[in-house]
PDB file of C-alpha atoms in Angstrom:
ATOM      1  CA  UNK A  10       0.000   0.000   0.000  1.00  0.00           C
ATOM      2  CA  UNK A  11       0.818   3.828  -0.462  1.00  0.00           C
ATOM      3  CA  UNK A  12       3.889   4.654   2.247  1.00  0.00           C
ATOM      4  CA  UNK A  13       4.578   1.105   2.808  1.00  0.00           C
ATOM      5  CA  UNK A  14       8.352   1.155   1.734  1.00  0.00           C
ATOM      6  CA  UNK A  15       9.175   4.065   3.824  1.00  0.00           C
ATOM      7  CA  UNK A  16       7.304   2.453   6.903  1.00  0.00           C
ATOM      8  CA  UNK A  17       9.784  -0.829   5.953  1.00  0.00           C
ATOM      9  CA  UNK A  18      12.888   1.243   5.645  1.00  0.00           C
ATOM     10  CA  UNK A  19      11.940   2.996   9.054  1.00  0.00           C
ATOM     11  CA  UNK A  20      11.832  -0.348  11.149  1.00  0.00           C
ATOM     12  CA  UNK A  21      14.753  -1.050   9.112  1.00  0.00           C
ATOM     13  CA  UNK A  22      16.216   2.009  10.849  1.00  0.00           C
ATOM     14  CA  UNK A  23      14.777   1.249  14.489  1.00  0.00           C
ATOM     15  CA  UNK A  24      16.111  -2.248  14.513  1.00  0.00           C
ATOM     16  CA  UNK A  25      19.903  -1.527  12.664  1.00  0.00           C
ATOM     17  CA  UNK A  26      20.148   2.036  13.048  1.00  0.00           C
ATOM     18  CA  UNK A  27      20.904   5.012  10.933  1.00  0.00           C
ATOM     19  CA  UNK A  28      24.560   5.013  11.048  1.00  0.00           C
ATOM     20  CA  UNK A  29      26.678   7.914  10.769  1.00  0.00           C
ATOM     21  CA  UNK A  30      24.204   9.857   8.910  1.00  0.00           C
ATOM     22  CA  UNK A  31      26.360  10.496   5.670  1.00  0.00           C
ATOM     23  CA  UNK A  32      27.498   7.163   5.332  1.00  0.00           C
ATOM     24  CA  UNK A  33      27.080   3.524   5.245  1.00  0.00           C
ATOM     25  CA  UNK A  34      28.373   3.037   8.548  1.00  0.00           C
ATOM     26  CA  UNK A  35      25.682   1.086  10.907  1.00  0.00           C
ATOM     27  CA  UNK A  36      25.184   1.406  14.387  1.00  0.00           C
ATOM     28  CA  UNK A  37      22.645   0.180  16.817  1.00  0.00           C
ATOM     29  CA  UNK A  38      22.318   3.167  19.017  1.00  0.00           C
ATOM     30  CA  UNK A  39      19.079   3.998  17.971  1.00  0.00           C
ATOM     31  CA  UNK A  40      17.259   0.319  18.733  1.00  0.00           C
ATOM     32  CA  UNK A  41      18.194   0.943  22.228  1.00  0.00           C
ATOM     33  CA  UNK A  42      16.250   4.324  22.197  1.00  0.00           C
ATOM     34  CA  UNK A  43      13.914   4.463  19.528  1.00  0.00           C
ATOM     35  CA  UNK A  44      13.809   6.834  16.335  1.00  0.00           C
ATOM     36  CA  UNK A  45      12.328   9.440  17.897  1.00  0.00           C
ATOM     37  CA  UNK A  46      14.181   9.860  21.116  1.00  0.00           C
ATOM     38  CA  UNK A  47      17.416   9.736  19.078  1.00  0.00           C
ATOM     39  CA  UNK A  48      16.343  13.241  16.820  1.00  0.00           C
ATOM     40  CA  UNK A  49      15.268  14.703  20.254  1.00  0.00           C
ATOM     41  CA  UNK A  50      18.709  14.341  21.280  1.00  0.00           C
ATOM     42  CA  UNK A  51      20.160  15.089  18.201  1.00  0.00           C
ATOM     43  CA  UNK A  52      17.950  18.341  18.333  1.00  0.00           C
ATOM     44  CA  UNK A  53      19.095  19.388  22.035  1.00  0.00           C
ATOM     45  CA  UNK A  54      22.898  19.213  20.925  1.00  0.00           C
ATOM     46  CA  UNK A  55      22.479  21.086  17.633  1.00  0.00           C
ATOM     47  CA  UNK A  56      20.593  24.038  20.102  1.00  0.00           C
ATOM     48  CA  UNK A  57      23.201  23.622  22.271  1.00  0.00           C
ATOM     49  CA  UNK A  58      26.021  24.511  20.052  1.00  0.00           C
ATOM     50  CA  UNK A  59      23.648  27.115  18.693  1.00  0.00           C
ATOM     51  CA  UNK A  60      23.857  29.024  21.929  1.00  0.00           C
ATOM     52  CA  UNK A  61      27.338  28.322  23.169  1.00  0.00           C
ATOM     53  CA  UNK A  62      30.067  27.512  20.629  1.00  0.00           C
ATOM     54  CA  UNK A  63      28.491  28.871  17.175  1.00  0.00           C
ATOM     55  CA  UNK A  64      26.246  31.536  19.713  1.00  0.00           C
ATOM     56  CA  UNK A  65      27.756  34.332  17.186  1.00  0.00           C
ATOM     57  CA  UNK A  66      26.783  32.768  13.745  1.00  0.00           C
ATOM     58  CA  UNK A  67      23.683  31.780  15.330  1.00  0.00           C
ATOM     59  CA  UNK A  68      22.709  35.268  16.852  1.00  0.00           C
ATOM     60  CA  UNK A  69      20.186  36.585  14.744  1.00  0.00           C
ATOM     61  CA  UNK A  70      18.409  33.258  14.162  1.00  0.00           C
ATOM     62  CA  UNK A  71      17.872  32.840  17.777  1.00  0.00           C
ATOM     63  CA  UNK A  72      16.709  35.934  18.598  1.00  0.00           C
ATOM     64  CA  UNK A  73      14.156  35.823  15.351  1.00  0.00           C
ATOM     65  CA  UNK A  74      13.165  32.371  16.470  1.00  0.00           C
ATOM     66  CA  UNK A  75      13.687  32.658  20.222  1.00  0.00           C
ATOM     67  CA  UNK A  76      14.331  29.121  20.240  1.00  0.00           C
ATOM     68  CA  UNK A  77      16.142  28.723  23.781  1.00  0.00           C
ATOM     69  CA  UNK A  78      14.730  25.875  24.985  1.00  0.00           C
ATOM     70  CA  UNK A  79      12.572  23.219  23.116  1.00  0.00           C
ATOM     71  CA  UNK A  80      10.780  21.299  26.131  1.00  0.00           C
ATOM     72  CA  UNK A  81       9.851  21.950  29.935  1.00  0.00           C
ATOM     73  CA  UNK A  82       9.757  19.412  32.148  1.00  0.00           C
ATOM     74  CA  UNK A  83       6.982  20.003  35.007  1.00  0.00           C
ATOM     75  CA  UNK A  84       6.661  18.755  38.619  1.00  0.00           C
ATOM     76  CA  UNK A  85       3.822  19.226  41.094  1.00  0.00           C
ATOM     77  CA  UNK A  86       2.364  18.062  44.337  1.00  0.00           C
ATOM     78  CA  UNK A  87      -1.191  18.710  42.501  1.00  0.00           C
ATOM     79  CA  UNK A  88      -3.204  16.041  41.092  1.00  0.00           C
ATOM     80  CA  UNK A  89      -2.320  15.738  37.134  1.00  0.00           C
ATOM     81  CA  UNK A  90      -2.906  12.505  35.831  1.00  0.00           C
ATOM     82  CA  UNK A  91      -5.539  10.878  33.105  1.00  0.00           C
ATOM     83  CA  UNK A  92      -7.039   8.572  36.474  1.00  0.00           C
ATOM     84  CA  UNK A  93      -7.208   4.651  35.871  1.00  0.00           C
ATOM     85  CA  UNK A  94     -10.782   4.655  36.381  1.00  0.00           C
ATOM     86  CA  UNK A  95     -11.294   7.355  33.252  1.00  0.00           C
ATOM     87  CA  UNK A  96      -9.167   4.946  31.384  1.00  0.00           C
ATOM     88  CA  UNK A  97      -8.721   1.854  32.788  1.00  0.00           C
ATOM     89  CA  UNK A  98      -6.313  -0.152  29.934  1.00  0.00           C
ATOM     90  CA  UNK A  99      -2.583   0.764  31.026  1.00  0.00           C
ATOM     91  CA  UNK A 100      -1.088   0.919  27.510  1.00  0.00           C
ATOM     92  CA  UNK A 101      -4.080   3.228  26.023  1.00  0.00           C
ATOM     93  CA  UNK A 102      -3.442   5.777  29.052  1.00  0.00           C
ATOM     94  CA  UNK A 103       0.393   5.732  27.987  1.00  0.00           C
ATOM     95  CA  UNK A 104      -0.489   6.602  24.113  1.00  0.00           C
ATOM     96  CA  UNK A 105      -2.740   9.181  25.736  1.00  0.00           C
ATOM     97  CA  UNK A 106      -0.446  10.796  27.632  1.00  0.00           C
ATOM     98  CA  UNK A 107       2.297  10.456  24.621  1.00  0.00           C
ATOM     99  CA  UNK A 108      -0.401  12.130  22.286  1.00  0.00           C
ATOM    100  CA  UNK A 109      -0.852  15.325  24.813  1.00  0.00           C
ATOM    101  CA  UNK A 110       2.522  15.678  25.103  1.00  0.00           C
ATOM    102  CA  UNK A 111       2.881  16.206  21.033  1.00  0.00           C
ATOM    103  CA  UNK A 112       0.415  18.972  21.082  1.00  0.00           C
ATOM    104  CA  UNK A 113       1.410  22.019  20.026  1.00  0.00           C
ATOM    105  CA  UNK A 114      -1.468  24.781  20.582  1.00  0.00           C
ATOM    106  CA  UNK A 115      -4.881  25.505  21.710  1.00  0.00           C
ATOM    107  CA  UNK A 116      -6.923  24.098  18.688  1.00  0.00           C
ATOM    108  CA  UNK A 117      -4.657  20.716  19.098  1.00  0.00           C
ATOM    109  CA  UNK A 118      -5.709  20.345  23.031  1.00  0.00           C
ATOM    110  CA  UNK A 119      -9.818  21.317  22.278  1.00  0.00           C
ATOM    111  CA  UNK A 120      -9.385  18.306  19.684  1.00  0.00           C
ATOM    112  CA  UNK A 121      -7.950  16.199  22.195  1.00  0.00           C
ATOM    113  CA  UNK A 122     -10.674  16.705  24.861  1.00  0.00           C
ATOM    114  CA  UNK A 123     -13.411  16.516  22.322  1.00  0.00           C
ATOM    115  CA  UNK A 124     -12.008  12.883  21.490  1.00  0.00           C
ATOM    116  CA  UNK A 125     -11.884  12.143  25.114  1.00  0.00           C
ATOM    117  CA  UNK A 126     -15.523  12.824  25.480  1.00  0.00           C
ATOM    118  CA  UNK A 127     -16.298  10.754  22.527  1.00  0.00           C
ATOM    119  CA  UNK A 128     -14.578   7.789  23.748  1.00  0.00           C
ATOM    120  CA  UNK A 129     -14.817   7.701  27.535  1.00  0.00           C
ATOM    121  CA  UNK A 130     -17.344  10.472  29.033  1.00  0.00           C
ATOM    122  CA  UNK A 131     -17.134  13.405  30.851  1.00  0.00           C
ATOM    123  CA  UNK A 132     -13.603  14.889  31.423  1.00  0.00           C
ATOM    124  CA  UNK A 133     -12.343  14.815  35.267  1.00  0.00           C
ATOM    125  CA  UNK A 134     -10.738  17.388  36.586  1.00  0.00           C
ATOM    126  CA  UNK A 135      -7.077  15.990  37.035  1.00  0.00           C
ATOM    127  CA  UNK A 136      -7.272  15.671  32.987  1.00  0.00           C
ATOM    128  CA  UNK A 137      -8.175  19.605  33.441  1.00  0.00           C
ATOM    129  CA  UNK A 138      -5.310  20.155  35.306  1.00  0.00           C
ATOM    130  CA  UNK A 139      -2.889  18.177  33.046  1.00  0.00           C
ATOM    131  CA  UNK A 140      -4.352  20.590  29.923  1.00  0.00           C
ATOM    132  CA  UNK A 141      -3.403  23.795  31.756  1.00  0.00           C
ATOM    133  CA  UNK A 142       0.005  22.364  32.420  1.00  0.00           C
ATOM    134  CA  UNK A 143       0.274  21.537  28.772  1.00  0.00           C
ATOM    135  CA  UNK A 144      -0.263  25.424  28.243  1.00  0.00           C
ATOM    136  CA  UNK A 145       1.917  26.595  30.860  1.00  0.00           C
ATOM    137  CA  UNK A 146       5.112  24.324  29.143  1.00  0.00           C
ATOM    138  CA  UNK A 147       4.030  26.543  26.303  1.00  0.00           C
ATOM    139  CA  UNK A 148       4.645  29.349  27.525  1.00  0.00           C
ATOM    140  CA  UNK A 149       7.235  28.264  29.939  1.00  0.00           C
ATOM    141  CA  UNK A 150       9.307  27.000  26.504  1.00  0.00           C
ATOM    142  CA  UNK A 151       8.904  31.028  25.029  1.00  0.00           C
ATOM    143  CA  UNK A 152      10.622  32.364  28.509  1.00  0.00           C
ATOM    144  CA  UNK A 153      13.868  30.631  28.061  1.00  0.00           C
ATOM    145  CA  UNK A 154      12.608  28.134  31.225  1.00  0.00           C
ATOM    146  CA  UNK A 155      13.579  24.492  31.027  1.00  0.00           C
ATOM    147  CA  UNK A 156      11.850  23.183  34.034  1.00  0.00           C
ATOM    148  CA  UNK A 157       8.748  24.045  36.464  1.00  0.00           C
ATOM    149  CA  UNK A 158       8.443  22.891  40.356  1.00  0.00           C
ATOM    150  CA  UNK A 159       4.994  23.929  41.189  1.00  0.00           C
ATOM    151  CA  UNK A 160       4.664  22.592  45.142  1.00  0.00           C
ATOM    152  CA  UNK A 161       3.657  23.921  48.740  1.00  0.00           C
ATOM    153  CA  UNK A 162       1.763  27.563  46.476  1.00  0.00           C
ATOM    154  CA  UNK A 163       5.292  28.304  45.366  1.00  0.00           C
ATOM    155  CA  UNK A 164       6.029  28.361  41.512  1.00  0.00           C
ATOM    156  CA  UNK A 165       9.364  28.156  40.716  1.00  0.00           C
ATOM    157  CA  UNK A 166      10.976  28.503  37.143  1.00  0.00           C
ATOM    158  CA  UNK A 167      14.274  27.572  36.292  1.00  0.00           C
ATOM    159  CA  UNK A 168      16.059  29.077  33.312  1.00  0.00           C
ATOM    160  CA  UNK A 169      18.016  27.480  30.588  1.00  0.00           C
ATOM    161  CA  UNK A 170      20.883  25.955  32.621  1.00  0.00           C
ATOM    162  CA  UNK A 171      23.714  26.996  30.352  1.00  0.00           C
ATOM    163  CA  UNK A 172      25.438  30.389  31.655  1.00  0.00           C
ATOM    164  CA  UNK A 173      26.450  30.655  28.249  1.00  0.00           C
ATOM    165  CA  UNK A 174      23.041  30.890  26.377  1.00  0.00           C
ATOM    166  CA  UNK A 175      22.738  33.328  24.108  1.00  0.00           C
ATOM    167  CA  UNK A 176      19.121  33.281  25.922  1.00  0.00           C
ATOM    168  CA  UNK A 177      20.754  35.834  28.727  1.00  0.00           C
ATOM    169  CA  UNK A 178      21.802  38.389  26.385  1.00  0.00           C
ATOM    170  CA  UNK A 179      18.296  38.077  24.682  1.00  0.00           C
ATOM    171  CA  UNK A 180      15.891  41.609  24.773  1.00  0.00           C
ATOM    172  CA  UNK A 181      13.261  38.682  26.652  1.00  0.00           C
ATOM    173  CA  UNK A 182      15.681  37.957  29.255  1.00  0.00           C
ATOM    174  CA  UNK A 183      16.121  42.426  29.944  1.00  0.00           C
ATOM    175  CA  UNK A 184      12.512  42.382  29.717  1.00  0.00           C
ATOM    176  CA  UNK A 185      11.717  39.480  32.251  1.00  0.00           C
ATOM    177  CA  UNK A 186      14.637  40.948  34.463  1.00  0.00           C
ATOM    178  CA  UNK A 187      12.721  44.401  33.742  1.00  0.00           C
ATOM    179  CA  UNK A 188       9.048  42.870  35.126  1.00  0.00           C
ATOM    180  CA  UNK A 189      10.776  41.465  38.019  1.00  0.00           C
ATOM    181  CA  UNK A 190      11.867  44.775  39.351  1.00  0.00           C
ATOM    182  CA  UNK A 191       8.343  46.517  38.816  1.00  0.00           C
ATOM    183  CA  UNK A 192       6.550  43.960  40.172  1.00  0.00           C
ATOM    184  CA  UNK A 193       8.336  43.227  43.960  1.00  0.00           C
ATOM    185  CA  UNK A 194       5.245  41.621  45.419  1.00  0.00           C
ATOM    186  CA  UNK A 195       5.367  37.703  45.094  1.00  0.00           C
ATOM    187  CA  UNK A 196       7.640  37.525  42.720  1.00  0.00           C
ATOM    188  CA  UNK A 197      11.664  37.625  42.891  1.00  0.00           C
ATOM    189  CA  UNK A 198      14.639  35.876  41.362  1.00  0.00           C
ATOM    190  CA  UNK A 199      17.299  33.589  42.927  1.00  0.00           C
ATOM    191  CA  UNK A 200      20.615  32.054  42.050  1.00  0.00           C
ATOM    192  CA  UNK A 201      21.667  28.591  42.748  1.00  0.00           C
ATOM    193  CA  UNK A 202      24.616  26.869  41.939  1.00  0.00           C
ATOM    194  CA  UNK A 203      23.561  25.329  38.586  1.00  0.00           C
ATOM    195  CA  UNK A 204      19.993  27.493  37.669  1.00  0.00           C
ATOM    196  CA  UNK A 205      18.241  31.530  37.914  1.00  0.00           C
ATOM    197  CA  UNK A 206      15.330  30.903  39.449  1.00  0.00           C
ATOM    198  CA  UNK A 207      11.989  32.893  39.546  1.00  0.00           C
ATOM    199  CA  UNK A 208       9.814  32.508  41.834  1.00  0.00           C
ATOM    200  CA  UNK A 209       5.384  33.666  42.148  1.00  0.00           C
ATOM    201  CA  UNK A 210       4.452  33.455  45.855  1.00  0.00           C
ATOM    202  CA  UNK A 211       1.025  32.368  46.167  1.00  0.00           C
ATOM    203  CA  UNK A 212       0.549  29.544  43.427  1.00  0.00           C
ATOM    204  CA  UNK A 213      -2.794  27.529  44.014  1.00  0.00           C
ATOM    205  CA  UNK A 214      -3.066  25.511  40.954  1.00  0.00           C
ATOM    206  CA  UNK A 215      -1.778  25.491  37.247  1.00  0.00           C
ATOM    207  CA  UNK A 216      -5.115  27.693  36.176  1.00  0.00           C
ATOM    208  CA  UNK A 217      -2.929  30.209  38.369  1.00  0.00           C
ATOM    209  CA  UNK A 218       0.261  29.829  37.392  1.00  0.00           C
ATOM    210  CA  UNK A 219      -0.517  29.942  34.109  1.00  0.00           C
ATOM    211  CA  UNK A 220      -1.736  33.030  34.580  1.00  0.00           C
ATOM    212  CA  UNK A 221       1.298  34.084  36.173  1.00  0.00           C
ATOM    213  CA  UNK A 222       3.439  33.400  33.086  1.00  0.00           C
ATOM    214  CA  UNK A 223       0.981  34.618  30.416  1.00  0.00           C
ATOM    215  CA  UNK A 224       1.069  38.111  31.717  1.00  0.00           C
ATOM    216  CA  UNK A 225       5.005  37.905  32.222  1.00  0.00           C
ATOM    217  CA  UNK A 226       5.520  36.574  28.855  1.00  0.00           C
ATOM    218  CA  UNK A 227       2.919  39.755  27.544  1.00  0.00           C
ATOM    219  CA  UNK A 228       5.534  42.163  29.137  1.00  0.00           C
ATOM    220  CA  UNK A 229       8.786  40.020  27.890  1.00  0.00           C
ATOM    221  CA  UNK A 230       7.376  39.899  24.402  1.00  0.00           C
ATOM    222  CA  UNK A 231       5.971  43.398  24.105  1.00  0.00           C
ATOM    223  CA  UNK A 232       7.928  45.631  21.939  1.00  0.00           C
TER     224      UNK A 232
END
């Protein structure tokens, strides 16, 4: 059928691997990972040396693109889960979860609850909660943050971890620094050995927190 030969030569790829890209070298690194976890890494190094040894080549692009950081990894104390009694089959929760975590936008998460309605009823709220999480790794991912701890009220935002992002020189990064010091209330930064952190005070759910970033990333990205 249509696309079958590529779909061959892509298990071909998953079980031998792809080799040295530019030649006919094999290697199996990729069957240990999988296809797709291999170009995420591949992607994170190529970023990488965007914003550290080629940051000066790279300059303009990343400020156009403002591609500092490509994922955010979120933890919480709240309840954010799809629950086992919503969906009780293991392996279809894990596709489900895989499937949010490929969205990309609004439109792409309405979808995704409208087929979660279809299929197994009315939406709890810990699915709720996962959905605003999706769209606060949005907007964490525009800010230059690579991680979110939001426990005990207390959101805290790590920036990109390497000193030597381009990210820090960035008219976002001025303008966050800029919002921090007009708005003293609930909101500060902090240095740790490895990370800048910000912090919000006050931090009740996601709903919140989102919140929180959307109006921070209205005054980073304003002109």
């Amino acid at each position: 059928e249509l696309g079958s030969g590529f779909n061959i030569a892509m298990r071909d790829m998953d079980i031998r691997g792809a080799g040295n890209l530019l030649g006919g070298e094999q290697s199996g690194f990729i069957a240990e990972i999988g296809y797709d976890v291999y170009h995420k890494i591949l992607d994170e190094a190529i970023r990488e040396l965007k914003t550290t040894e080629f940051k000066e080549l790279y300059k303009d692009e990343m400020e156009r693109t403002q591609d500092y950081v490509r994922d955010c990894a979120i933890e919480t104390d709240l309840e954010m889960l799809i629950p086992s009694d919503y969906v009780s089959n293991t392996a279809e929760r894990m596709m489900l979860y895989r499937d949010l975590n490929e969205l990309k936008d609004e439109e792409g998460l309405k979808k995704f609850e409208g087929q979660l309605l279809d299929r197994f009823g009315e939406v709890p709220q810990q699915v709720y909660e996962l959905f605003d999480a999706m769209r606060l790794k949005w907007i964490a991912t525009t800010l230059g943050m690579e991680q979110i701890i939001l426990k005990a009220k207390q959101l805290r935002c790590y920036f990109v971890a390497n000193k030597e992002s381009t990210f820090y020189s960035s008219p976002v990064f001025s303008k966050i620094l800029a919002y921090v010091q007009q708005h003293r209330q609930g909101v500060y930064l902090r240095e740790t050995e490895k990370f800048l952190v910000l912090n919000f005070d006050a931090v009740k759910s996601m709903k919140i927190g989102e919140e929180k970033l959307k109006e921070l990333s209205k005054f980073a990205h304003s002109q």
